[in-house]
XYZ file of C-alpha atoms in Angstrom:
684
model
C 37.720 1.905 -17.553
C 37.679 4.659 -20.205
C 34.191 3.564 -21.225
C 32.868 3.863 -17.644
C 34.460 7.322 -17.236
C 32.878 8.451 -20.494
C 29.489 7.142 -19.323
C 29.869 8.965 -15.986
C 30.782 12.286 -17.636
C 27.876 11.952 -20.062
C 25.432 11.310 -17.208
C 26.829 14.249 -15.252
C 26.312 16.516 -18.257
C 22.739 15.302 -18.832
C 21.665 15.820 -15.224
C 23.415 19.210 -14.997
C 21.300 20.372 -17.951
C 18.242 18.813 -16.358
C 18.876 20.690 -13.058
C 19.377 23.975 -14.912
C 16.153 23.365 -16.839
C 14.243 22.655 -13.629
C 15.519 25.892 -12.033
C 14.418 27.743 -15.168
C 10.978 26.103 -14.889
C 10.675 27.365 -11.284
C 11.625 30.895 -12.327
C 9.028 30.881 -15.118
C 6.275 29.732 -12.723
C 7.298 32.395 -10.182
C 6.973 35.079 -12.888
C 3.613 33.679 -14.045
C 2.251 33.753 -10.492
C 3.401 37.342 -10.023
C 1.644 38.297 -13.258
C -1.638 36.867 -11.971
C -1.620 33.395 -13.526
C -4.319 31.243 -11.799
C -2.973 29.244 -8.872
C -4.796 26.086 -9.853
C -3.033 26.108 -13.234
C 0.355 26.443 -11.528
C -0.477 23.347 -9.450
C -1.544 21.437 -12.558
C 1.622 22.462 -14.424
C 3.828 21.194 -11.601
C 2.029 17.901 -11.307
C 1.691 17.101 -14.975
C 5.098 18.457 -16.053
C 6.929 16.250 -13.553
C 4.774 13.200 -14.325
C 5.359 13.764 -18.054
C 9.105 13.978 -17.367
C 9.099 10.617 -15.541
C 6.983 9.074 -18.267
C 9.408 10.390 -20.906
C 12.375 8.803 -19.128
C 10.395 5.568 -18.879
C 9.632 5.556 -22.602
C 13.236 6.378 -23.599
C 14.575 3.672 -21.236
C 12.163 0.917 -22.277
C 13.812 -2.477 -22.614
C 13.156 -6.200 -22.885
C 16.730 -7.232 -22.084
C 16.811 -9.291 -18.863
C 19.976 -7.712 -17.430
C 18.780 -4.178 -18.220
C 15.257 -4.850 -16.932
C 16.333 -6.498 -13.643
C 19.613 -4.703 -12.751
C 20.022 -1.771 -15.213
C 22.821 -3.609 -17.035
C 25.072 -3.439 -13.916
C 26.627 -0.189 -15.133
C 25.220 2.500 -12.807
C 28.086 4.631 -11.365
C 28.305 4.815 -7.563
C 27.305 8.477 -7.216
C 24.242 8.085 -9.438
C 23.252 4.826 -7.780
C 23.570 6.702 -4.494
C 21.133 9.354 -5.729
C 18.751 6.725 -7.095
C 18.885 4.723 -3.846
C 18.329 7.889 -1.802
C 15.219 8.660 -3.899
C 14.137 5.030 -3.493
C 14.647 5.431 0.247
C 13.154 8.914 0.751
C 9.636 7.619 0.521
C 6.303 9.218 1.341
C 7.034 8.304 4.971
C 10.222 10.399 4.989
C 9.060 13.295 2.833
C 5.460 13.621 4.018
C 5.319 12.042 7.469
C 8.727 12.230 9.162
C 8.621 15.953 9.979
C 4.960 15.536 10.938
C 5.948 12.771 13.352
C 8.589 15.047 14.920
C 6.021 17.869 15.109
C 3.489 15.697 16.959
C 5.809 13.465 19.005
C 8.728 15.800 19.719
C 11.931 14.020 20.738
C 10.332 10.587 20.273
C 10.101 11.209 16.517
C 13.912 11.166 16.301
C 13.730 7.360 16.585
C 12.902 7.203 12.870
C 15.885 9.331 11.818
C 18.317 7.423 14.068
C 16.938 4.019 13.064
C 16.910 4.598 9.326
C 20.350 6.230 9.261
C 21.839 3.494 11.444
C 20.243 0.902 9.197
C 22.188 2.196 6.218
C 25.406 1.803 8.174
C 24.464 -1.872 8.656
C 23.739 -2.162 4.919
C 27.200 -0.767 4.138
C 29.024 -3.050 6.591
C 27.056 -6.297 6.562
C 25.074 -6.731 3.366
C 25.559 -4.571 0.231
C 29.144 -5.483 -0.895
C 28.497 -9.202 -0.438
C 25.265 -9.127 -2.424
C 27.035 -7.352 -5.276
C 29.838 -9.941 -5.201
C 27.180 -12.657 -5.457
C 25.883 -10.812 -8.527
C 22.427 -12.183 -9.337
C 19.065 -10.425 -9.567
C 16.985 -10.702 -6.369
C 17.247 -11.292 -2.609
C 15.514 -14.710 -2.832
C 18.193 -15.577 -5.455
C 20.944 -15.028 -2.901
C 19.174 -16.860 -0.065
C 18.341 -19.848 -2.309
C 21.973 -20.166 -3.451
C 23.393 -19.707 0.053
C 20.991 -22.151 1.685
C 20.991 -24.958 -0.867
C 20.733 -28.459 0.497
C 18.993 -31.802 0.271
C 15.369 -32.080 1.330
C 13.370 -35.147 0.322
C 16.253 -36.506 -1.735
C 16.449 -33.454 -4.014
C 19.214 -30.850 -4.025
C 18.436 -27.160 -4.285
C 17.412 -23.981 -2.467
C 13.770 -23.780 -3.516
C 12.302 -24.205 0.025
C 14.211 -21.116 1.197
C 13.461 -19.344 -2.103
C 9.697 -19.819 -1.624
C 9.799 -18.446 1.936
C 11.968 -15.511 0.850
C 9.553 -14.692 -1.997
C 6.554 -14.784 0.375
C 8.354 -12.491 2.835
C 9.523 -10.152 0.048
C 6.031 -9.830 -1.415
C 4.307 -9.196 1.934
C 6.937 -6.699 3.129
C 7.018 -4.790 -0.155
C 3.232 -4.824 -0.527
C 2.738 -3.330 2.952
C 5.307 -0.653 2.135
C 3.960 0.148 -1.341
C 0.419 0.647 -0.018
C 1.799 3.443 2.178
C 3.476 5.064 -0.854
C 0.343 4.921 -2.996
C -1.640 6.364 -0.080
C 0.789 9.308 -0.164
C 0.335 9.640 -3.942
C -3.439 9.857 -3.439
C -3.038 12.482 -0.714
C -0.863 14.729 -2.907
C -2.791 14.224 -6.154
C -6.152 14.985 -4.515
C -4.619 18.052 -2.841
C -3.416 19.632 -6.074
C -5.984 18.518 -8.619
C -9.125 18.621 -6.492
C -10.194 15.094 -7.460
C -11.484 12.564 -4.942
C -8.802 10.801 -2.858
C -9.521 7.384 -4.427
C -9.416 8.839 -7.946
C -6.127 10.578 -7.074
C -4.610 7.214 -6.163
C -5.344 5.703 -9.563
C -4.176 8.849 -11.406
C -0.848 8.658 -9.586
C -0.664 4.941 -10.302
C -0.548 5.632 -14.031
C 2.740 7.515 -13.716
C 4.199 4.756 -11.516
C 3.424 2.141 -14.151
C 4.883 4.052 -17.099
C 8.393 3.904 -15.611
C 8.458 0.461 -14.047
C 6.319 -1.264 -16.685
C 8.290 -0.175 -19.744
C 11.900 -0.132 -18.605
C 12.195 -2.009 -15.317
C 15.262 -1.176 -13.243
C 16.902 0.815 -16.062
C 13.980 3.232 -16.363
C 13.476 3.391 -12.596
C 17.155 4.185 -11.945
C 17.363 7.196 -14.257
C 13.930 8.405 -13.169
C 14.929 8.184 -9.502
C 18.018 10.333 -10.090
C 15.751 12.987 -11.633
C 13.292 12.577 -8.756
C 15.986 13.035 -6.111
C 16.923 16.435 -7.557
C 13.277 17.548 -7.331
C 12.990 16.129 -3.782
C 16.074 18.085 -2.677
C 14.778 21.408 -4.055
C 11.275 20.786 -2.686
C 12.419 19.983 0.839
C 15.156 22.565 1.296
C 13.625 25.742 -0.176
C 10.680 26.129 2.304
C 12.893 25.329 5.315
C 15.557 27.814 4.206
C 12.811 30.434 3.827
C 11.388 29.689 7.316
C 14.863 29.752 8.830
C 15.627 33.149 7.306
C 12.196 34.417 8.443
C 12.564 33.416 12.112
C 16.332 33.462 12.692
C 17.744 35.658 9.867
C 20.033 32.722 9.092
C 19.341 30.802 5.857
C 21.057 27.603 7.051
C 18.289 25.846 9.014
C 20.439 22.959 10.264
C 22.502 25.444 12.326
C 19.851 28.076 13.031
C 16.879 26.205 14.472
C 18.511 25.710 17.902
C 17.707 29.315 18.849
C 14.062 28.779 17.836
C 13.958 25.601 19.948
C 14.712 27.674 23.069
C 11.898 30.132 22.272
C 9.547 27.232 21.524
C 10.254 25.655 24.923
C 9.332 28.935 26.654
C 6.058 29.127 24.693
C 5.239 25.507 25.595
C 5.664 26.280 29.315
C 3.374 29.305 29.006
C 0.674 27.376 27.137
C 0.871 24.459 29.552
C -0.489 26.618 32.423
C -2.632 29.091 30.440
C -6.179 29.329 31.984
C -7.898 29.190 28.588
C -5.872 26.132 27.591
C -6.763 24.454 30.897
C -10.434 25.223 30.231
C -10.327 23.537 26.806
C -8.425 20.533 28.158
C -11.041 20.091 30.896
C -13.753 19.952 28.187
C -11.864 17.164 26.435
C -11.463 15.350 29.747
C -15.215 15.584 30.400
C -15.887 14.158 26.916
C -13.529 11.259 27.603
C -15.367 10.550 30.877
C -18.709 10.587 29.006
C -17.412 7.987 26.545
C -16.105 5.967 29.483
C -19.602 5.894 31.017
C -21.068 4.720 27.719
C -18.468 1.945 27.496
C -19.252 0.793 31.029
C -23.003 0.653 30.281
C -22.899 -1.333 27.036
C -25.116 -2.619 25.436
C -27.816 -0.463 27.112
C -25.989 2.783 26.279
C -25.834 1.793 22.596
C -29.588 1.115 22.473
C -30.418 4.332 24.342
C -28.167 6.426 22.095
C -29.801 5.053 18.960
C -33.290 5.806 20.321
C -32.259 9.369 21.205
C -30.815 9.964 17.717
C -34.084 8.703 16.150
C -36.176 10.916 18.462
C -34.047 13.964 17.653
C -34.448 13.449 13.896
C -38.203 12.871 14.241
C -38.648 16.009 16.375
C -36.724 18.163 13.902
C -38.814 16.887 10.976
C -42.062 17.750 12.758
C -40.893 21.187 13.898
C -42.043 24.110 11.751
C -38.994 26.320 12.353
C -36.287 23.677 11.672
C -33.828 24.395 8.880
C -32.953 21.826 6.229
C -29.331 21.922 7.409
C -30.347 20.862 10.948
C -32.321 17.931 9.543
C -29.360 16.852 7.388
C -27.007 16.990 10.384
C -29.366 14.890 12.507
C -29.893 12.439 9.630
C -26.125 12.058 9.163
C -25.715 11.574 12.913
C -28.213 8.697 12.836
C -26.730 7.089 9.695
C -23.214 7.234 11.179
C -24.307 5.816 14.538
C -22.602 2.455 15.324
C -24.486 -0.467 13.783
C -23.855 -2.813 16.728
C -22.677 -2.744 20.363
C -19.349 -4.246 19.215
C -18.794 -1.436 16.712
C -19.838 1.090 19.354
C -17.304 -0.333 21.799
C -14.455 0.081 19.292
C -15.463 3.581 18.159
C -16.156 4.898 21.651
C -12.887 3.449 22.918
C -11.030 5.271 20.107
C -12.967 8.480 20.822
C -12.147 8.243 24.526
C -8.432 7.790 23.758
C -8.502 10.734 21.324
C -10.155 13.049 23.854
C -7.744 11.984 26.585
C -4.837 12.791 24.231
C -6.270 16.278 23.626
C -6.687 16.734 27.378
C -2.924 16.458 27.856
C -0.652 19.551 27.878
C 1.456 20.131 24.726
C 4.233 17.566 24.165
C 7.578 19.294 24.874
C 9.576 19.359 21.643
C 13.000 18.929 23.229
C 12.254 16.786 26.302
C 13.297 13.133 25.948
C 10.557 10.618 26.810
C 8.096 12.982 28.542
C 5.651 11.197 30.872
C 3.455 11.914 33.880
C 5.623 9.618 36.034
C 8.788 7.513 35.829
C 6.913 4.422 34.633
C 5.314 6.303 31.716
C 8.679 7.842 30.818
C 10.372 4.417 30.897
C 7.701 2.969 28.593
C 8.326 5.781 26.095
C 12.090 5.224 26.304
C 11.716 1.491 25.719
C 9.469 2.079 22.706
C 11.939 4.648 21.337
C 14.759 2.091 21.496
C 12.489 -0.625 20.072
C 11.608 1.530 17.053
C 15.307 2.311 16.457
C 16.149 -1.411 16.641
C 13.391 -2.449 14.209
C 14.136 0.306 11.699
C 17.869 -0.430 11.694
C 17.530 -4.175 11.111
C 14.552 -3.692 8.797
C 16.584 -1.301 6.642
C 19.371 -3.858 6.379
C 16.865 -6.400 5.027
C 14.570 -4.337 2.779
C 14.489 -6.143 -0.589
C 13.819 -3.088 -2.774
C 16.796 -1.202 -1.287
C 19.219 -4.151 -1.382
C 18.317 -4.833 -5.028
C 19.811 -1.481 -5.974
C 23.304 -2.734 -5.114
C 23.082 -5.341 -7.870
C 23.152 -2.472 -10.406
C 26.711 -1.174 -9.870
C 29.647 -2.307 -12.063
C 31.766 -3.700 -9.184
C 32.019 -4.328 -5.432
C 34.218 -1.237 -5.075
C 31.572 0.865 -6.804
C 28.947 -0.625 -4.473
C 30.904 0.597 -1.437
C 31.100 4.072 -2.999
C 27.400 3.871 -3.754
C 26.521 3.231 -0.087
C 28.608 6.258 0.944
C 26.843 8.485 -1.585
C 23.455 7.104 -0.507
C 24.155 8.097 3.096
C 25.364 11.530 1.991
C 22.272 12.257 -0.118
C 19.919 10.954 2.587
C 21.605 13.069 5.272
C 21.043 16.229 3.219
C 17.332 15.630 3.868
C 17.493 13.991 7.303
C 19.508 16.822 8.883
C 16.825 19.215 7.655
C 13.784 17.291 8.954
C 14.104 18.322 12.654
C 14.634 21.935 11.590
C 11.440 21.901 9.517
C 9.387 20.402 12.380
C 10.637 22.981 14.909
C 10.281 25.994 12.586
C 6.742 25.045 11.497
C 5.678 24.428 15.099
C 7.102 27.812 16.140
C 5.250 29.476 13.269
C 1.922 27.879 14.276
C 2.400 28.599 17.985
C 3.157 32.273 17.322
C 0.826 33.054 14.399
C -2.173 30.683 14.650
C -2.566 30.243 18.418
C -4.323 33.341 19.756
C -5.889 34.216 16.390
C -9.594 35.119 16.248
C -11.774 32.470 14.605
C -13.118 35.153 12.281
C -9.611 35.673 10.872
C -8.294 32.151 10.412
C -5.708 31.836 7.600
C -6.959 30.421 4.287
C -4.828 27.274 4.516
C -6.913 26.011 7.457
C -10.178 25.750 5.503
C -8.370 24.504 2.385
C -6.757 21.541 4.136
C -9.845 20.840 6.247
C -11.907 20.299 3.083
C -9.555 17.881 1.274
C -10.823 14.884 3.227
C -14.111 15.715 4.943
C -14.500 12.242 6.447
C -11.142 12.377 8.269
C -10.106 16.067 8.174
C -6.373 16.752 7.992
C -6.943 19.993 9.949
C -9.597 20.578 12.590
C -9.961 23.754 14.673
C -13.103 23.920 16.837
C -13.966 26.697 19.310
C -14.751 24.431 22.259
C -14.883 27.104 24.956
C -16.705 29.588 22.652
C -14.373 32.518 23.343
C -13.698 33.233 19.658
C -9.939 32.751 20.112
C -7.887 29.783 18.881
C -6.286 27.811 21.720
C -3.548 25.266 21.037
C -5.690 22.454 22.479
C -8.418 23.279 19.933
C -6.055 22.639 17.005
C -5.855 19.126 15.576
C -3.355 18.568 12.756
C -2.667 15.362 10.838
C 1.073 14.695 10.690
C 0.805 13.757 7.003
C -0.077 17.339 5.986
C 2.598 19.295 7.896
C 5.250 19.277 5.143
C 2.773 19.706 2.277
C 1.175 22.709 4.009
C 4.482 24.289 5.122
C 4.670 26.831 2.238
C 1.132 28.102 3.007
C 1.762 28.137 6.772
C 4.944 30.157 6.168
C 3.238 32.549 3.730
C 5.360 31.491 0.748
C 4.287 32.049 -2.878
C 1.985 29.390 -4.285
C 4.527 28.040 -6.775
C 6.557 26.803 -3.773
C 3.470 24.841 -2.658
C 3.430 23.268 -6.099
C 7.147 22.475 -5.791
C 6.649 20.756 -2.412
C 3.766 18.711 -3.804
C 5.938 17.703 -6.765
C 8.684 16.687 -4.306
C 6.286 14.629 -2.213
C 4.939 12.979 -5.343
C 8.484 12.226 -6.533
C 9.317 10.648 -3.151
C 6.207 8.446 -3.168
C 6.553 7.491 -6.851
C 10.270 6.648 -6.655
C 9.761 4.241 -3.762
C 6.558 2.786 -5.222
C 8.386 2.089 -8.503
C 11.149 0.195 -6.722
C 8.743 -1.771 -4.537
C 6.453 -2.833 -7.377
C 9.443 -3.955 -9.443
C 10.759 -5.931 -6.458
C 7.440 -7.768 -6.075
C 7.010 -8.518 -9.780
C 10.654 -9.616 -10.152
C 10.399 -11.946 -7.170
C 7.308 -13.565 -8.668
C 8.499 -13.691 -12.281
C 12.189 -14.543 -11.729
C 12.150 -16.588 -8.510
C 8.812 -18.346 -8.883
C 8.075 -18.516 -12.621
C 11.580 -18.771 -14.122
C 13.460 -20.574 -11.357
C 10.706 -23.008 -10.331
C 8.039 -23.311 -13.040
C 9.632 -22.710 -16.457
C 13.466 -22.710 -16.306
C 13.746 -22.675 -20.121
C 11.560 -19.581 -20.594
C 12.922 -17.099 -23.130
C 14.201 -13.721 -21.956
C 11.287 -12.012 -23.733
C 8.776 -14.222 -21.934
C 10.405 -13.614 -18.535
C 10.243 -9.842 -18.931
C 6.648 -10.001 -20.235
C 5.563 -12.110 -17.237
C 7.235 -9.587 -14.903
C 5.392 -6.683 -16.539
C 2.009 -8.416 -16.297
C 2.553 -9.292 -12.643
C 3.656 -5.722 -11.938
C 0.367 -4.436 -13.368
C -1.713 -6.821 -11.228
C 0.188 -6.027 -8.019
C -0.036 -2.273 -8.692
C -3.822 -2.417 -9.065
C -4.183 -4.496 -5.883
C -1.979 -2.054 -3.947
C -3.930 0.945 -5.258
C -7.227 -0.641 -4.235
C -5.874 -1.417 -0.747
C -4.550 2.155 -0.366
C -7.962 3.570 -1.377
C -9.421 1.873 1.737
C -7.149 4.098 3.912
C -5.804 1.253 6.090
C -3.820 3.537 8.446
C -1.384 6.427 8.671
C 1.759 6.271 6.545
C 4.319 5.961 9.352
C 2.472 3.043 10.987
C 2.267 1.073 7.718
C 5.940 1.707 6.981
C 6.942 0.735 10.514
C 5.100 -2.576 10.129
C 7.004 -3.280 6.892
C 10.359 -2.719 8.623
C 9.494 -5.015 11.526
C 8.460 -7.725 9.066
C 11.640 -7.292 6.981
C 13.949 -7.445 10.001
C 12.183 -10.458 11.503
C 11.946 -12.547 8.337
C 15.077 -11.743 6.340
C 17.788 -10.100 8.464
C 18.933 -13.227 10.385
C 19.175 -15.288 7.173
C 21.032 -12.519 5.293
C 23.490 -11.686 8.069
C 24.266 -15.256 9.158
C 24.422 -16.285 5.507
C 27.483 -14.072 5.072
C 29.167 -14.280 8.476
C 28.404 -17.792 9.807
C 29.345 -20.723 7.593
C 27.573 -23.241 9.836
C 24.144 -21.751 8.996
C 22.293 -24.263 6.822
C 19.054 -24.724 4.903
C 17.123 -26.258 7.798
C 18.141 -23.379 10.040
C 17.196 -20.757 7.439
C 13.741 -22.301 6.889
C 13.057 -22.511 10.621
C 14.475 -19.008 11.254
C 12.429 -17.277 8.549
C 9.219 -18.989 9.683
C 9.857 -18.343 13.394
C 10.850 -14.684 12.947
C 8.061 -13.822 10.536
C 5.506 -15.824 12.551
C 6.440 -14.159 15.839
C 6.257 -10.680 14.272
C 2.843 -11.286 12.680
C 1.499 -12.932 15.862
C 2.493 -9.928 17.983
C 0.895 -7.470 15.540
C -2.351 -9.468 15.427
C -2.271 -9.858 19.208
C -1.781 -6.155 20.022
C -3.112 -4.047 17.135
C -6.817 -3.130 17.586
C -7.259 -2.612 13.812
C -6.335 -6.294 13.313
C -8.521 -7.592 16.127
C -5.924 -7.400 18.906
C -5.849 -5.398 22.118
C -3.417 -2.933 23.689
C -3.680 -4.984 26.888
C -1.913 -7.834 25.063
C 1.355 -5.894 24.695
C 4.537 -7.433 26.124
C 6.582 -4.962 28.208
C 4.317 -2.207 26.760
C 6.015 -2.462 23.341
C 3.851 -0.993 20.548
C 2.814 -3.223 17.591
C 4.949 -1.155 15.173
C 8.016 -2.574 16.981
C 7.004 -6.237 16.735
C 10.440 -6.911 15.252
C 11.920 -6.614 18.768
C 10.485 -10.081 19.362
C 10.578 -11.351 15.770
C 14.307 -10.782 15.100
C 15.611 -12.608 18.231
C 13.107 -15.424 17.631
C 14.349 -15.855 14.045
C 18.015 -15.534 14.988
C 17.931 -17.999 17.898
C 15.795 -20.508 15.988
C 18.159 -20.389 13.016
C 21.249 -20.910 15.198
C 19.737 -23.767 17.223
C 18.298 -25.648 14.224
C 21.531 -25.194 12.217
C 23.561 -26.687 15.082
C 21.157 -29.624 15.454
C 21.252 -30.528 11.741
C 24.105 -31.452 9.342
C 26.445 -28.624 8.245
C 26.308 -27.126 4.716
C 28.112 -28.942 1.917
C 31.434 -27.950 0.343
C 29.747 -26.069 -2.517
C 27.956 -23.754 -0.061
C 31.170 -23.215 1.915
C 32.950 -22.258 -1.311
C 30.175 -19.753 -2.132
C 30.607 -18.076 1.275
C 34.379 -17.842 0.759
C 33.809 -16.342 -2.704
C 31.406 -13.593 -1.614
C 33.620 -12.714 1.364
C 36.695 -12.182 -0.835
C 37.369 -8.509 -1.782
């Protein structure tokens, strides 16, 4: 007891000095900027100083001890595990995309905050204390022990272990790709390198922590990262709140701005210039619709016209080189086949129709043109909440953190502190979305194109293929209309300091916070994948007598391979961050939640039921995504009850749960050893 108190006080002292040092670092950069220090160097200092800090913690915490590498020696105090878990949880999706989702979707974006917060309540009540009482290393470990049985004359839990490993790897890989995508976005923004190069630069800092020290290094790095995340998220919002409401507490102040924003939305909805721009978008959508109805002739005709245009420009004496390049690019980017044209023109039609709609009301629940459209939005809102809650309660990289505390009691404290540290950010997210939207509606809308703020061109040029910001004068009046502005949700938070007119060192701070959020989650996910493969597959099934040194070495090698595969996948830009994360939660809830929850609370659940439940839940979830997601070859017309693919878990979780119950009841009950295990983990 005295030893643990001494360890806690020592940690508190270390991180207090670290926080004071970080504040001093911010003050120094603020002074340097005021004295004329180049902005680019301030960005570099932020990026490389924080990465060097994480690398230093990784080097100091390096270990080859199995307990330290897998579960940080089971000695992390509850409050620090809470901070580490919060950093693990506040991923690129939360830091970069959550406020952007609220900005673009309005009330509907609250589904993510409600779902993720509610999911942690489920973790606290249903999962975390029991996993800690079980006291092994991974989620497949628990499922294999709980669902042991005889199959083919042999006793053991390997069939369930294999399925749990497959689910863990696929869920974590989908999630980690989203984090590395966020790392590439931030790194390219602040170093000027290509997006793909930025991904692999960020990957280096991920590997230093997780490769050298495993869970021990990741834990102490994540505590440091949470402190940076907190500063980075709160400072710009406090500034915006003071600017627009004269109240520096945004969580209480943004309600007054919401009222003003609603009035502006009503004005813009009926503004003649806005209506003019929206009619242009509608006409474009109708033109794409005509092309789609005339395929394949329209594809052939369009290609011929593009070739004629390029040929005419080349033979004209007064054509500029720029015009020829534009026409040449237009021809090279033209769809290569009628099938590709159908997909691209369908997407373009949908995009133009979206722009033709009036602005989404920020505070109106489930806005729709009629009751049916509103009901569909409501159903999808509830579906997202459901999937995120159950997915949270089954995420392997989050649940693994509760193996690191000294006791079950400390685990319960840890869940409380996790919720507290997450809420400090989550209660601020809606305020940031509303304040940034108000700032853009009042300062950018109505501006002359000749006087656009510098941040517009800066962010537009980061990714020229898929611009994060696009403002085009469609009606040629020289004035920015709201309908002419297209913003990517993933850049809202990162661009907030520039939108608000804050000093550049705050932009560097926000980038460092976003990088910390992406790196902390990526570290945990990569370790989860490598541990599942090295511990559950290699050690438990292939080489049970492997030395501790060999087990850790295998884990490190696998971590390196998985990290490179994830970085390559992220460089292909498979989708926006929130969509990829949503898919991971649906998969986690469908595959693992029924087995985890019934494994604790229903003794009759057996190995046959668990195998059937995991396969049925995961299979149903994947089938629905493939059936309805156009990027995977599906079609929107294949949706059941108009539920979006991101919420496939609405069908996967019940399928897994019912299958597991039915099969368990139709097969022999678990043996006495399994019953004793359930009694043991249920005991306080």
